[in-house]
mmCIF file of C-alpha atoms and ligand atoms in Angstrom:
data_model
loop_
_atom_site.group_PDB
_atom_site.id
_atom_site.type_symbol
_atom_site.label_atom_id
_atom_site.label_comp_id
_atom_site.label_asym_id
_atom_site.label_seq_id
_atom_site.Cartn_x
_atom_site.Cartn_y
_atom_site.Cartn_z
ATOM 1 C CA MET A 1 0.028 -0.149 -0.056
ATOM 2 C CA ILE A 2 1.299 3.491 -0.825
ATOM 3 C CA VAL A 3 -1.757 5.706 -0.309
ATOM 4 C CA ASN A 4 -3.027 4.940 3.190
ATOM 5 C CA ASN A 5 -4.999 7.862 4.403
ATOM 6 C CA SER A 6 -5.901 11.466 3.768
ATOM 7 C CA LEU A 7 -2.556 12.745 4.517
ATOM 8 C CA ASP A 8 -0.830 10.650 1.929
ATOM 9 C CA GLU A 9 -3.542 12.086 -0.515
ATOM 10 C CA VAL A 10 -2.452 15.535 0.384
ATOM 11 C CA LYS A 11 1.271 14.531 -0.316
ATOM 12 C CA LYS A 12 0.118 13.122 -3.687
ATOM 13 C CA ARG A 13 -1.515 16.189 -4.747
ATOM 14 C CA GLU A 14 1.416 18.213 -3.705
ATOM 15 C CA SER A 15 3.708 15.877 -5.778
ATOM 16 C CA ALA A 16 1.385 16.246 -8.894
ATOM 17 C CA LEU A 17 1.368 20.029 -8.453
ATOM 18 C CA LYS A 18 5.206 20.002 -8.442
ATOM 19 C CA ILE A 19 5.333 17.820 -11.586
ATOM 20 C CA ILE A 20 2.825 20.352 -13.150
ATOM 21 C CA LYS A 21 5.179 23.279 -12.272
ATOM 22 C CA SER A 22 8.175 21.765 -13.677
ATOM 23 C CA ILE A 23 6.349 20.923 -16.904
ATOM 24 C CA MET A 24 5.104 24.537 -17.102
ATOM 25 C CA SER A 25 8.655 25.687 -16.714
ATOM 26 C CA ASP A 26 10.134 23.295 -19.228
ATOM 27 C CA ASN A 27 7.534 23.428 -22.068
ATOM 28 C CA GLY A 28 4.882 25.948 -20.993
ATOM 29 C CA ARG A 29 1.230 25.449 -20.867
ATOM 30 C CA PHE A 30 1.254 23.527 -24.138
ATOM 31 C CA GLY A 31 3.047 20.582 -22.425
ATOM 32 C CA LEU A 32 -0.065 19.986 -20.284
ATOM 33 C CA TYR A 33 -3.425 18.210 -21.266
ATOM 34 C CA ASP A 34 -6.005 18.962 -18.637
ATOM 35 C CA VAL A 35 -8.664 16.298 -19.374
ATOM 36 C CA THR A 36 -10.382 16.362 -15.930
ATOM 37 C CA GLY A 37 -13.478 18.287 -17.242
ATOM 38 C CA LEU A 38 -12.832 20.530 -14.187
ATOM 39 C CA SER A 39 -10.749 23.246 -15.642
ATOM 40 C CA GLY A 40 -11.021 25.529 -12.856
ATOM 41 C CA ALA A 41 -10.420 28.424 -15.125
ATOM 42 C CA PHE A 42 -10.162 32.066 -14.023
ATOM 43 C CA LEU A 43 -10.735 34.306 -16.973
ATOM 44 C CA ALA A 44 -10.126 38.040 -16.234
ATOM 45 C CA SER A 45 -8.854 40.753 -18.369
ATOM 46 C CA GLU A 46 -6.677 43.611 -17.118
ATOM 47 C CA ASN A 47 -9.417 45.873 -17.234
ATOM 48 C CA ASP A 48 -11.538 43.537 -15.129
ATOM 49 C CA LEU A 49 -8.956 43.262 -12.420
ATOM 50 C CA ASN A 50 -8.579 47.035 -12.245
ATOM 51 C CA LEU A 51 -12.211 47.249 -11.803
ATOM 52 C CA LEU A 52 -12.118 44.814 -9.056
ATOM 53 C CA GLU A 53 -10.161 47.375 -6.950
ATOM 54 C CA THR A 54 -12.964 49.729 -6.776
ATOM 55 C CA TYR A 55 -16.646 49.622 -5.717
ATOM 56 C CA VAL A 56 -17.759 50.018 -9.375
ATOM 57 C CA GLY A 57 -16.543 46.434 -10.404
ATOM 58 C CA PRO A 58 -18.462 44.527 -8.102
ATOM 59 C CA ALA A 59 -21.692 46.518 -9.004
ATOM 60 C CA ILE A 60 -21.048 45.676 -12.746
ATOM 61 C CA PHE A 61 -20.198 42.028 -12.318
ATOM 62 C CA GLU A 62 -23.170 41.393 -10.035
ATOM 63 C CA ASP A 63 -25.457 42.902 -12.702
ATOM 64 C CA GLU A 64 -23.909 40.932 -15.546
ATOM 65 C CA LEU A 65 -24.304 37.627 -13.274
ATOM 66 C CA GLN A 66 -28.057 38.356 -13.473
ATOM 67 C CA ILE A 67 -28.003 38.670 -17.327
ATOM 68 C CA TYR A 68 -25.638 35.813 -18.238
ATOM 69 C CA GLY A 69 -26.679 33.484 -15.393
ATOM 70 C CA LYS A 70 -30.229 33.852 -16.484
ATOM 71 C CA GLU A 71 -29.230 32.930 -20.011
ATOM 72 C CA HIS A 72 -27.493 29.787 -18.729
ATOM 73 C CA LEU A 73 -29.980 28.645 -16.095
ATOM 74 C CA GLY A 74 -33.259 30.704 -16.353
ATOM 75 C CA GLY A 75 -35.205 31.725 -13.228
ATOM 76 C CA GLU A 76 -36.150 35.113 -11.705
ATOM 77 C CA LYS A 77 -33.076 35.826 -9.745
ATOM 78 C CA LEU A 78 -29.413 34.618 -9.847
ATOM 79 C CA LEU A 79 -27.115 34.078 -6.668
ATOM 80 C CA GLY A 80 -23.471 33.524 -6.843
ATOM 81 C CA VAL A 81 -22.127 31.255 -3.933
ATOM 82 C CA ASN A 82 -18.737 29.830 -3.140
ATOM 83 C CA ARG A 83 -19.328 26.319 -4.198
ATOM 84 C CA THR A 84 -22.375 24.166 -5.116
ATOM 85 C CA SER A 85 -22.045 22.651 -1.577
ATOM 86 C CA SER A 86 -22.411 26.070 -0.068
ATOM 87 C CA GLY A 87 -25.530 26.724 -2.136
ATOM 88 C CA ILE A 88 -26.997 23.413 -1.023
ATOM 89 C CA LEU A 89 -26.285 24.237 2.534
ATOM 90 C CA ALA A 90 -27.623 27.693 2.347
ATOM 91 C CA THR A 91 -30.952 26.506 0.691
ATOM 92 C CA ILE A 92 -31.222 23.682 3.454
ATOM 93 C CA LEU A 93 -30.488 26.219 6.239
ATOM 94 C CA ALA A 94 -33.100 28.534 4.629
ATOM 95 C CA LEU A 95 -36.015 26.260 3.745
ATOM 96 C CA VAL A 96 -35.658 23.159 5.790
ATOM 97 C CA GLU A 97 -36.811 23.263 9.502
ATOM 98 C CA GLU A 98 -35.607 21.028 12.341
ATOM 99 C CA GLY A 99 -37.633 17.789 12.519
ATOM 100 C CA SER A 100 -38.879 18.102 8.954
ATOM 101 C CA ASN A 101 -37.929 15.668 6.219
ATOM 102 C CA VAL A 102 -35.899 15.991 2.885
ATOM 103 C CA SER A 103 -36.574 13.551 -0.070
ATOM 104 C CA HIS A 104 -33.898 13.258 -2.743
ATOM 105 C CA PHE A 105 -34.408 11.589 -6.124
ATOM 106 C CA LEU A 106 -31.403 10.748 -8.365
ATOM 107 C CA ALA A 107 -30.548 8.449 -11.163
ATOM 108 C CA GLU A 108 -27.926 6.355 -9.371
ATOM 109 C CA PHE A 109 -26.301 6.297 -5.882
ATOM 110 C CA PRO A 110 -24.174 7.916 -4.547
ATOM 111 C CA ALA A 111 -25.624 11.398 -3.843
ATOM 112 C CA HIS A 112 -23.307 14.396 -3.206
ATOM 113 C CA PRO A 113 -22.435 14.168 0.488
ATOM 114 C CA SER A 114 -23.309 17.913 1.023
ATOM 115 C CA ILE A 115 -26.875 17.109 0.876
ATOM 116 C CA PRO A 116 -27.411 14.525 3.776
ATOM 117 C CA ARG A 117 -24.626 16.572 5.568
ATOM 118 C CA SER A 118 -26.728 19.681 5.431
ATOM 119 C CA CYS A 119 -29.835 17.790 6.592
ATOM 120 C CA LYS A 120 -27.919 16.356 9.589
ATOM 121 C CA LEU A 121 -26.701 19.875 10.409
ATOM 122 C CA VAL A 122 -30.205 21.259 10.680
ATOM 123 C CA GLY A 123 -31.631 18.221 12.540
ATOM 124 C CA ALA A 124 -33.866 17.107 9.407
ATOM 125 C CA SER A 125 -34.457 13.481 8.352
ATOM 126 C CA TYR A 126 -33.347 12.485 4.704
ATOM 127 C CA ASN A 127 -34.298 9.940 2.355
ATOM 128 C CA GLU A 128 -32.840 9.103 -1.046
ATOM 129 C CA TYR A 129 -34.438 7.269 -3.887
ATOM 130 C CA VAL A 130 -33.201 6.003 -7.400
ATOM 131 C CA ASP A 131 -36.416 4.080 -7.991
ATOM 132 C CA ILE A 132 -39.542 6.047 -8.939
ATOM 133 C CA ASP A 133 -41.954 3.424 -7.637
ATOM 134 C CA LYS A 134 -40.394 3.661 -4.187
ATOM 135 C CA PHE A 135 -40.196 7.601 -4.127
ATOM 136 C CA LYS A 136 -42.136 8.781 -1.319
ATOM 137 C CA ILE A 137 -42.768 12.337 0.197
ATOM 138 C CA LEU A 138 -43.549 12.175 3.792
ATOM 139 C CA ASP A 139 -46.151 14.578 5.313
ATOM 140 C CA ASN A 140 -43.351 16.644 7.134
ATOM 141 C CA THR A 141 -41.298 17.074 4.064
ATOM 142 C CA SER A 142 -39.976 20.703 3.625
ATOM 143 C CA LEU A 143 -37.806 20.265 0.433
ATOM 144 C CA VAL A 144 -37.383 17.902 -2.518
ATOM 145 C CA VAL A 145 -34.073 17.601 -4.055
ATOM 146 C CA ILE A 146 -33.420 16.282 -7.643
ATOM 147 C CA THR A 147 -29.895 15.419 -8.977
ATOM 148 C CA GLY A 148 -29.760 16.249 -12.653
ATOM 149 C CA ALA A 149 -26.508 14.559 -13.190
ATOM 150 C CA THR A 150 -24.643 12.463 -10.467
ATOM 151 C CA MET A 151 -20.866 12.913 -9.732
ATOM 152 C CA ASP A 152 -20.187 9.982 -12.111
ATOM 153 C CA HIS A 153 -22.183 11.924 -14.862
ATOM 154 C CA LYS A 154 -25.339 9.624 -14.727
ATOM 155 C CA VAL A 155 -28.113 11.730 -15.904
ATOM 156 C CA ILE A 156 -31.791 11.571 -14.899
ATOM 157 C CA SER A 157 -34.411 11.174 -17.584
ATOM 158 C CA GLU A 158 -36.466 14.217 -18.299
ATOM 159 C CA SER A 159 -39.689 12.385 -17.804
ATOM 160 C CA LEU A 160 -38.644 11.088 -14.274
ATOM 161 C CA PHE A 161 -37.523 14.777 -13.627
ATOM 162 C CA ARG A 162 -40.940 16.125 -14.437
ATOM 163 C CA LYS A 163 -42.620 13.424 -12.503
ATOM 164 C CA VAL A 164 -40.683 14.194 -9.436
ATOM 165 C CA VAL A 165 -41.455 17.929 -9.694
ATOM 166 C CA GLU A 166 -45.242 17.157 -10.197
ATOM 167 C CA ILE A 167 -45.295 14.848 -7.137
ATOM 168 C CA ALA A 168 -43.431 17.530 -5.000
ATOM 169 C CA HIS A 169 -45.797 20.476 -6.339
ATOM 170 C CA SER A 170 -48.910 18.585 -5.698
ATOM 171 C CA LYS A 171 -47.918 18.859 -2.015
ATOM 172 C CA ASN A 172 -46.723 22.459 -2.301
ATOM 173 C CA ILE A 173 -43.190 21.430 -1.649
ATOM 174 C CA PRO A 174 -40.243 23.436 -3.257
ATOM 175 C CA VAL A 175 -37.814 21.583 -5.546
ATOM 176 C CA LEU A 176 -34.089 22.336 -5.455
ATOM 177 C CA VAL A 177 -32.044 20.635 -8.307
ATOM 178 C CA ASP A 178 -28.398 19.801 -7.781
ATOM 179 C CA ASP A 179 -27.399 20.388 -11.409
ATOM 180 C CA ALA A 180 -23.474 20.768 -10.741
ATOM 181 C CA SER A 181 -22.627 19.318 -14.091
ATOM 182 C CA GLY A 182 -26.101 18.592 -15.210
ATOM 183 C CA ALA A 183 -27.014 22.164 -16.155
ATOM 184 C CA ARG A 184 -24.577 21.650 -19.103
ATOM 185 C CA LEU A 185 -24.551 17.749 -19.458
ATOM 186 C CA ARG A 186 -28.149 17.564 -19.646
ATOM 187 C CA THR A 187 -28.968 20.415 -21.976
ATOM 188 C CA ALA A 188 -25.982 20.011 -24.314
ATOM 189 C CA ILE A 189 -25.566 16.443 -24.650
ATOM 190 C CA PHE A 190 -28.954 15.027 -23.687
ATOM 191 C CA ASP A 191 -31.069 17.732 -25.138
ATOM 192 C CA GLN A 192 -32.994 18.212 -22.227
ATOM 193 C CA LYS A 193 -34.545 21.513 -20.965
ATOM 194 C CA LYS A 194 -33.109 23.623 -18.175
ATOM 195 C CA ALA A 195 -34.035 22.672 -14.659
ATOM 196 C CA ILE A 196 -36.122 25.788 -14.346
ATOM 197 C CA GLU A 197 -38.150 25.100 -17.434
ATOM 198 C CA LEU A 198 -38.761 21.647 -16.010
ATOM 199 C CA GLY A 199 -40.515 23.077 -13.083
ATOM 200 C CA ALA A 200 -37.615 23.305 -10.481
ATOM 201 C CA ASP A 201 -37.904 26.133 -7.907
ATOM 202 C CA LEU A 202 -34.039 26.460 -7.285
ATOM 203 C CA VAL A 203 -31.300 25.054 -9.271
ATOM 204 C CA VAL A 204 -27.600 25.216 -8.346
ATOM 205 C CA THR A 205 -24.677 24.453 -10.817
ATOM 206 C CA SER A 206 -20.858 24.306 -10.345
ATOM 207 C CA THR A 207 -19.228 26.891 -12.533
ATOM 208 C CA ASP A 208 -15.911 24.918 -12.981
ATOM 209 C CA LYS A 209 -17.641 21.755 -14.278
ATOM 210 C CA LEU A 210 -17.697 21.441 -18.189
ATOM 211 C CA MET A 211 -17.322 25.189 -18.576
ATOM 212 C CA LEU A 212 -14.330 27.542 -18.170
ATOM 213 C CA GLY A 213 -15.297 28.951 -14.938
ATOM 214 C CA PRO A 214 -13.872 28.914 -11.281
ATOM 215 C CA ARG A 215 -14.611 26.563 -8.623
ATOM 216 C CA GLY A 216 -18.000 28.193 -7.423
ATOM 217 C CA GLY A 217 -21.754 27.765 -7.536
ATOM 218 C CA LEU A 218 -24.268 29.569 -9.319
ATOM 219 C CA MET A 219 -27.924 29.495 -8.210
ATOM 220 C CA ALA A 220 -31.106 30.427 -9.998
ATOM 221 C CA GLY A 221 -34.873 30.351 -9.126
ATOM 222 C CA ARG A 222 -37.978 31.938 -7.768
ATOM 223 C CA GLU A 223 -37.081 35.351 -6.393
ATOM 224 C CA ASP A 224 -38.811 34.723 -2.993
ATOM 225 C CA LEU A 225 -36.697 31.695 -2.459
ATOM 226 C CA ILE A 226 -33.438 33.093 -3.704
ATOM 227 C CA ASN A 227 -33.852 36.008 -1.204
ATOM 228 C CA GLN A 228 -34.328 33.715 1.653
ATOM 229 C CA VAL A 229 -31.225 31.616 0.509
ATOM 230 C CA LYS A 230 -29.049 34.794 -0.160
ATOM 231 C CA LEU A 231 -29.883 35.952 3.426
ATOM 232 C CA LYS A 232 -28.621 32.626 5.022
ATOM 233 C CA ALA A 233 -25.679 32.684 2.546
ATOM 234 C CA THR A 234 -24.520 36.160 3.595
ATOM 235 C CA GLN A 235 -25.169 35.437 7.280
ATOM 236 C CA PHE A 236 -22.855 32.351 7.234
ATOM 237 C CA GLY A 237 -20.188 33.606 4.586
ATOM 238 C CA LEU A 238 -21.367 31.175 1.831
ATOM 239 C CA GLU A 239 -21.759 33.667 -0.774
ATOM 240 C CA ALA A 240 -19.255 34.267 -3.672
ATOM 241 C CA GLN A 241 -17.069 37.198 -3.439
ATOM 242 C CA PRO A 242 -16.528 39.851 -6.160
ATOM 243 C CA PRO A 243 -13.425 38.134 -7.761
ATOM 244 C CA LEU A 244 -15.277 34.811 -8.025
ATOM 245 C CA ILE A 245 -18.340 36.496 -9.510
ATOM 246 C CA LEU A 246 -16.135 38.225 -12.189
ATOM 247 C CA ALA A 247 -14.673 34.858 -13.096
ATOM 248 C CA MET A 248 -18.019 33.211 -13.308
ATOM 249 C CA VAL A 249 -19.469 35.917 -15.560
ATOM 250 C CA ASN A 250 -16.492 35.465 -17.998
ATOM 251 C CA GLY A 251 -16.765 31.615 -17.771
ATOM 252 C CA LEU A 252 -20.490 31.916 -18.721
ATOM 253 C CA LYS A 253 -19.834 34.312 -21.602
ATOM 254 C CA GLU A 254 -17.267 31.847 -22.978
ATOM 255 C CA TYR A 255 -19.550 28.926 -22.516
ATOM 256 C CA LYS A 256 -20.203 27.122 -25.681
ATOM 257 C CA LYS A 257 -22.067 23.827 -25.829
ATOM 258 C CA ASP A 258 -20.275 22.912 -29.093
ATOM 259 C CA ASN A 259 -17.265 21.624 -27.294
ATOM 260 C CA LEU A 260 -19.307 19.343 -25.288
ATOM 261 C CA VAL A 261 -21.198 18.044 -28.564
ATOM 262 C CA LYS A 262 -17.833 17.534 -30.279
ATOM 263 C CA ALA A 263 -16.531 15.523 -27.255
ATOM 264 C CA PHE A 264 -19.603 13.420 -27.386
ATOM 265 C CA SER A 265 -19.446 12.833 -31.023
ATOM 266 C CA ARG A 266 -15.740 11.700 -30.841
ATOM 267 C CA LYS A 267 -15.993 9.598 -27.651
ATOM 268 C CA GLU A 268 -17.374 6.460 -29.455
ATOM 269 C CA GLU A 269 -14.441 6.322 -31.822
ATOM 270 C CA PHE A 270 -11.991 7.130 -28.902
ATOM 271 C CA PHE A 271 -13.446 4.295 -26.988
ATOM 272 C CA LYS A 272 -13.350 1.892 -29.645
ATOM 273 C CA LEU A 273 -9.767 2.438 -30.445
ATOM 274 C CA LEU A 274 -8.795 2.117 -26.736
ATOM 275 C CA SER A 275 -10.969 -1.008 -26.306
ATOM 276 C CA SER A 276 -9.142 -2.895 -29.151
ATOM 277 C CA LYS A 277 -6.166 -2.868 -26.853
ATOM 278 C CA TYR A 278 -7.373 -2.399 -23.363
ATOM 279 C CA SER A 279 -10.089 -4.118 -21.344
ATOM 280 C CA PHE A 280 -10.596 -1.547 -18.603
ATOM 281 C CA PHE A 281 -11.973 1.637 -20.615
ATOM 282 C CA LYS A 282 -15.616 2.496 -20.284
ATOM 283 C CA LEU A 283 -17.661 5.250 -22.012
ATOM 284 C CA SER A 284 -18.549 8.492 -19.905
ATOM 285 C CA PRO A 285 -20.879 11.205 -21.539
ATOM 286 C CA THR A 286 -18.030 13.181 -22.565
ATOM 287 C CA GLY A 287 -15.296 10.917 -23.106
ATOM 288 C CA VAL A 288 -13.876 7.601 -21.582
ATOM 289 C CA MET A 289 -13.015 6.516 -18.075
ATOM 290 C CA ILE A 290 -11.186 3.933 -16.124
ATOM 291 C CA LYS A 291 -12.622 2.724 -12.856
ATOM 292 C CA GLU A 292 -10.160 1.507 -10.115
ATOM 293 C CA GLU A 293 -11.703 -1.973 -10.044
ATOM 294 C CA ASP A 294 -11.465 -2.536 -13.899
ATOM 295 C CA LEU A 295 -7.835 -1.466 -13.924
ATOM 296 C CA ALA A 296 -6.999 -3.782 -10.899
ATOM 297 C CA ASP A 297 -8.580 -6.721 -12.651
ATOM 298 C CA ASP A 298 -6.525 -6.168 -15.931
ATOM 299 C CA ILE A 299 -3.333 -6.304 -13.774
ATOM 300 C CA LYS A 300 -4.576 -9.500 -11.848
ATOM 301 C CA GLU A 301 -4.906 -11.012 -15.262
ATOM 302 C CA ARG A 302 -1.318 -10.184 -16.184
ATOM 303 C CA ASN A 303 -0.103 -12.143 -13.136
ATOM 304 C CA ILE A 304 2.130 -9.175 -12.091
ATOM 305 C CA GLU A 305 3.100 -9.549 -8.426
ATOM 306 C CA SER A 306 2.495 -6.209 -6.568
ATOM 307 C CA ASP A 307 1.973 -4.883 -3.108
ATOM 308 C CA LEU A 308 -0.018 -2.027 -4.373
ATOM 309 C CA SER A 309 -3.852 -1.469 -3.312
ATOM 310 C CA VAL A 310 -6.509 -1.283 -5.931
ATOM 311 C CA LYS A 311 -6.741 2.442 -5.477
ATOM 312 C CA ASP A 312 -2.825 2.731 -5.643
ATOM 313 C CA PHE A 313 -2.956 1.350 -9.337
ATOM 314 C CA ALA A 314 -5.259 4.180 -10.176
ATOM 315 C CA PHE A 315 -3.227 6.742 -8.496
ATOM 316 C CA LEU A 316 0.084 5.319 -9.958
ATOM 317 C CA PHE A 317 -1.375 5.425 -13.570
ATOM 318 C CA ALA A 318 -2.598 8.930 -13.101
ATOM 319 C CA MET A 319 0.745 10.116 -11.839
ATOM 320 C CA VAL A 320 2.586 8.441 -14.709
ATOM 321 C CA LEU A 321 0.300 9.988 -17.234
ATOM 322 C CA LEU A 322 1.082 13.262 -15.683
ATOM 323 C CA LYS A 323 4.743 12.991 -15.345
ATOM 324 C CA GLU A 324 5.589 11.327 -18.633
ATOM 325 C CA GLU A 325 2.909 12.968 -20.805
ATOM 326 C CA GLY A 326 1.437 15.977 -19.116
ATOM 327 C CA ILE A 327 -1.967 14.409 -18.900
ATOM 328 C CA ILE A 328 -3.792 15.811 -15.874
ATOM 329 C CA THR A 329 -6.576 13.660 -14.356
ATOM 330 C CA ILE A 330 -8.579 13.801 -11.080
ATOM 331 C CA PRO A 331 -6.738 10.916 -9.343
ATOM 332 C CA ALA A 332 -3.467 12.807 -9.577
ATOM 333 C CA VAL A 333 -4.546 16.338 -8.615
ATOM 334 C CA GLY A 334 -7.825 15.723 -6.721
ATOM 335 C CA MET A 335 -8.328 16.838 -3.086
ATOM 336 C CA PRO A 336 -8.357 13.989 -0.471
ATOM 337 C CA GLY A 337 -11.407 11.913 -0.905
ATOM 338 C CA ALA A 338 -12.014 12.508 -4.552
ATOM 339 C CA SER A 339 -12.766 9.696 -6.970
ATOM 340 C CA ALA A 340 -10.050 7.444 -8.193
ATOM 341 C CA THR A 341 -11.647 7.134 -11.606
ATOM 342 C CA ILE A 342 -9.311 8.237 -14.219
ATOM 343 C CA ARG A 343 -11.518 10.352 -16.710
ATOM 344 C CA PHE A 344 -10.568 11.555 -20.098
ATOM 345 C CA ASP A 345 -12.935 14.256 -20.874
ATOM 346 C CA LEU A 346 -12.665 15.280 -24.527
ATOM 347 C CA SER A 347 -14.516 18.389 -24.101
ATOM 348 C CA THR A 348 -11.755 20.448 -22.448
ATOM 349 C CA GLN A 349 -10.026 22.980 -24.557
ATOM 350 C CA ASP A 350 -6.521 21.277 -24.298
ATOM 351 C CA VAL A 351 -7.930 18.237 -26.309
ATOM 352 C CA VAL A 352 -11.076 19.277 -28.074
ATOM 353 C CA ASP A 353 -9.142 19.378 -31.301
ATOM 354 C CA ILE A 354 -6.412 16.896 -30.596
ATOM 355 C CA ASP A 355 -5.790 13.900 -33.156
ATOM 356 C CA LEU A 356 -6.935 10.848 -31.278
ATOM 357 C CA ASP A 357 -4.155 8.749 -32.281
ATOM 358 C CA VAL A 358 -1.772 11.092 -30.658
ATOM 359 C CA LEU A 359 -3.715 11.083 -27.387
ATOM 360 C CA ILE A 360 -3.820 7.231 -27.549
ATOM 361 C CA LYS A 361 0.079 6.999 -28.046
ATOM 362 C CA LYS A 362 0.417 8.902 -25.007
ATOM 363 C CA ILE A 363 -1.892 6.729 -23.075
ATOM 364 C CA ASP A 364 0.046 3.539 -24.521
ATOM 365 C CA ASP A 365 3.394 4.952 -23.621
ATOM 366 C CA SER A 366 2.400 5.880 -20.097
ATOM 367 C CA PHE A 367 0.593 2.468 -19.505
ATOM 368 C CA ASN A 368 4.037 0.594 -20.526
ATOM 369 C CA ILE A 369 5.765 2.687 -17.838
ATOM 370 C CA PHE A 370 3.068 2.015 -15.398
ATOM 371 C CA LEU A 371 3.433 -1.734 -15.867
ATOM 372 C CA ASN A 372 7.128 -1.517 -15.102
ATOM 373 C CA LEU A 373 6.536 0.482 -12.136
ATOM 374 C CA ILE A 374 3.915 -1.886 -10.436
ATOM 375 C CA ASP A 375 6.507 -4.337 -8.901
ATOM 376 C CA ASP A 376 9.040 -1.517 -8.235
ATOM 377 C CA VAL A 377 7.295 -0.167 -5.177
ATOM 378 C CA ASP A 378 10.117 2.222 -4.182
ATOM 379 C CA SER A 379 9.802 4.049 -7.529
ATOM 380 C CA ALA A 380 6.244 4.066 -7.421
ATOM 381 C CA LYS A 381 6.091 5.435 -3.916
ATOM 382 C CA LYS A 382 8.528 8.203 -5.009
ATOM 383 C CA LEU A 383 6.560 9.432 -7.938
ATOM 384 C CA ILE A 384 3.177 9.294 -6.034
ATOM 385 C CA LEU A 385 4.244 10.863 -2.686
ATOM 386 C CA GLY A 386 7.163 12.795 -4.040
HETATM 387 C C1 PLP B 401 -19.383 18.404 -7.910
HETATM 388 C C2 PLP B 401 -20.549 18.197 -7.271
HETATM 389 C C3 PLP B 401 -21.174 18.846 -6.033
HETATM 390 C C4 PLP B 401 -20.235 19.799 -5.336
HETATM 391 O O1 PLP B 401 -19.646 20.777 -6.047
HETATM 392 P P1 PLP B 401 -18.600 21.674 -4.999
HETATM 393 O O2 PLP B 401 -18.059 22.734 -5.907
HETATM 394 O O3 PLP B 401 -17.322 20.595 -4.848
HETATM 395 O O4 PLP B 401 -19.136 21.955 -3.880
HETATM 396 C C5 PLP B 401 -22.435 18.563 -5.693
HETATM 397 N N1 PLP B 401 -23.184 17.732 -6.556
HETATM 398 C C6 PLP B 401 -22.909 17.014 -7.546
HETATM 399 C C7 PLP B 401 -23.756 16.190 -8.209
HETATM 400 C C8 PLP B 401 -21.597 17.286 -8.058
HETATM 401 O O5 PLP B 401 -21.073 16.585 -9.113
#
């Protein structure tokens, strides 16, 4: 075992950031291929930054957030929050009373932990469902949550979405949609309507997922509800600060669904080419992915002796991809607790136009190096933990 706990994961992330810095100084930004789908961009012109230093800037960015946010999500009023999790917490603080219940419907487990955690914090009970026939709204329910697309990009169908909204509204219960990546995935790839158009009262999206924005949360919905959520957000310091709002606005202005559509149209070919050589690739909505257990199964079949854990394999492969080819994936750079699934998202700016054979050659070369490192624990450890 190499990565045993959260502290090791922190070291892994530090080691990955060091590698990124060294690639940057040797080859510049073109030596790096961010395929995480979480670009965490911070677009800001010099003029924007100068405006930030005055009281004028925030007033302008706030106003633009209403305009561009509405274009993206719909709704009567927009609110910028620090993260999607912050928006979920602020909503639950505002709308969910102690002793009441929250019902959550999603396409597949698991739900994002911020939802049950926030319920626990206010002393509410919480139920989650993936089967519409079992979906229940208890009498003391104060909020219904729908996840538009899960963390693993599993998307709810539009008909189930409408059905859950209808059941909630028949009991006069507001609906919050966790559309972190769904606000783009559902609309651009699955041709679905915006959450608000499907009847949601509130929606929150992550401005760094499948768009060129900063890590942040953007909320939209009924004005009366947004006002209540905004009050709680400001009382507890969950609201987005002006620099974040500036970068959100610029990310929204830059958002084009074409990159997502193009990735969608290329992923089948990418998957086919990779699957002719490897057993462990799976399709994702905007590319391919390797789940840790599938990678471990492949290694088992190769009869290579190794002291590494199932997760270590994924971490090691991700670190080799980064070190040798500059390919950035979540298991290398993610925060402690992040998924060990290695996702290759074709929608990101770095690879949206890349020749697929070039990208596959990089994966092949990395995989060969990875295989040689599996039974060389010392070198593997050095690469992962620095
Ligand atoms: C990413 C994600 C979140 C949380 O976003 P943060 O910016 O980390 O707070 C919540 N729900 C879903 C479905 C997500 O994919």
